[in-house]
Each structure stands twice: as C-alpha cells, then as structure tokens.
Amino acid sequence: MKLPAWFKGVIQHRLDDVCARIIRYPEISKLRKEESLAFQKLISDMDIVNRPEFSEWEDKHHYKQALENEALYWQGLKDGAQLAHVVSGMMIYDEQEEDE
C-alpha cells in the first residue's frame, strides 16, 4: 500500500515537531551542555584518543543520543497507537454505513 503524499507530509511534520520538543527536554538539554563542555575540553588537546576527556565526552555523547532515541521511540509508539485507534474507528464507521 502506497501512502499518499499528504500523509507523508503530516508524518514528517509530526516527527519534526517531536524532535524539536525532545531537544528541549530538561534532562537532554543539561546533557547537551555537559557534552558540549566535554567536547571543548577534548578538542583543546590534539592527542585525544588516549585522554580521559575523550572517554568522558564519548560517554556523554552516547548517553544523550540514547535518551533522544528513547524519547523518539516512545513518542512514535504513542502516535502509532493513536493513529491505529483513529483508523480502526473510521473503518468501523465505514462498515456501519455500508450495512445501512
């Protein structure tokens, strides 16, 4: 089944909106600042791979990414459930109209 272009646009708009909200989550915003500071410390020295600052930045970066991905996953799950509920309701309504 091919999705109509307008539906893809609606889904993309929703994804953009959810991503913009997730970025502003207090916990993720705090981690973004910590990651940025860790990265600044990291790039201040050219021999970065063997430095503890590299590990610190890498840990913060991966943790922040994991939280953002988790938030996106759960919001997608909620949106999918709502969409399935609405579509199934529409199908039931259509079947009732056909029976009449």
C-alpha positions as MATLAB code, in Angstrom:
seq = 'MKLPAWFKGVIQHRLDDVCARIIRYPEISKLRKEESLAFQKLISDMDIVNRPEFSEWEDKHHYKQALENEALYWQGLKDGAQLAHVVSGMMIYDEQEEDE';
ca = [
       0.000    0.000    0.000;
       1.468    3.341   -1.058;
       0.924    6.219    1.344;
      -0.434    9.456   -0.110;
       1.985   12.397   -0.292;
      -0.120   14.477    2.107;
       0.074   11.706    4.724;
       3.864   11.503    4.417;
       3.976   15.270    4.881;
       1.837   15.063    8.015;
       4.060   12.322    9.478;
       7.233   14.301    8.636;
       5.771   17.432   10.245;
       4.917   15.442   13.380;
       8.428   13.962   13.520;
       9.983   17.422   13.176;
       7.742   18.752   15.954;
       8.517   15.849   18.288;
      12.277   16.165   17.636;
      12.154   19.886   18.410;
      10.338   19.211   21.714;
      12.657   16.359   22.713;
      15.713   18.562   22.255;
      14.256   20.937   24.854;
      13.656   18.228   27.490;
      15.429   19.459   30.655;
      17.461   16.277   31.127;
      18.584   16.173   27.487;
      19.287   19.909   27.438;
      21.503   19.503   30.517;
      23.314   16.585   28.883;
      23.761   18.576   25.671;
      25.547   21.324   27.658;
      27.690   18.774   29.517;
      28.555   17.069   26.248;
      29.490   20.373   24.645;
      31.809   21.272   27.558;
      33.373   17.819   27.448;
      33.915   18.201   23.705;
      35.540   21.614   24.172;
      37.960   20.065   26.682;
      38.546   17.249   24.236;
      39.495   19.378   21.248;
      41.806   21.578   23.306;
      44.416   18.795   23.055;
      45.416   17.108   19.814;
      46.282   13.723   21.368;
      42.644   12.982   22.159;
      42.271    9.222   21.870;
      44.314    8.371   24.954;
      42.895   11.159   27.064;
      40.276   10.678   29.801;
      38.445   13.707   28.368;
      37.765   11.710   25.201;
      36.119    8.927   27.194;
      34.130   11.476   29.190;
      32.882   13.205   26.032;
      32.141    9.910   24.312;
      30.121    8.659   27.302;
      28.083   11.871   27.478;
      27.520   11.880   23.722;
      26.277    8.278   23.615;
      24.082    8.715   26.689;
      22.464   11.863   25.235;
      21.864   10.090   21.919;
      20.310    7.135   23.726;
      17.912    9.391   25.658;
      16.887   11.242   22.494;
      16.316    7.958   20.659;
      14.310    6.539   23.547;
      12.102    9.632   23.680;
      11.549    9.437   19.909;
      10.706    5.746   20.162;
       8.122    6.212   22.919;
       6.517    9.203   21.211;
       6.360    7.229   17.966;
       4.743    4.340   19.803;
       2.124    6.659   21.326;
       1.449    8.358   17.986;
       1.184    4.983   16.251;
      -1.332    3.734   18.807;
      -3.420    6.881   18.409;
      -3.298    6.582   14.635;
      -4.308    2.909   14.748;
      -7.199    3.789   17.070;
      -8.465    6.540   14.760;
      -8.103    4.433   11.603;
      -9.864    1.447   13.168;
     -12.672    3.755   14.312;
     -13.003    5.095   10.781;
     -13.138    1.563    9.378;
     -15.865    0.548   11.835;
     -17.826    3.707   10.950;
     -17.485    2.936    7.206;
     -18.658   -0.653    7.739;
     -21.691    0.568    9.699;
     -22.608    2.979    6.897;
     -22.334    0.187    4.312;
     -24.655   -2.043    6.361;
     -27.364    0.619    6.478;
];
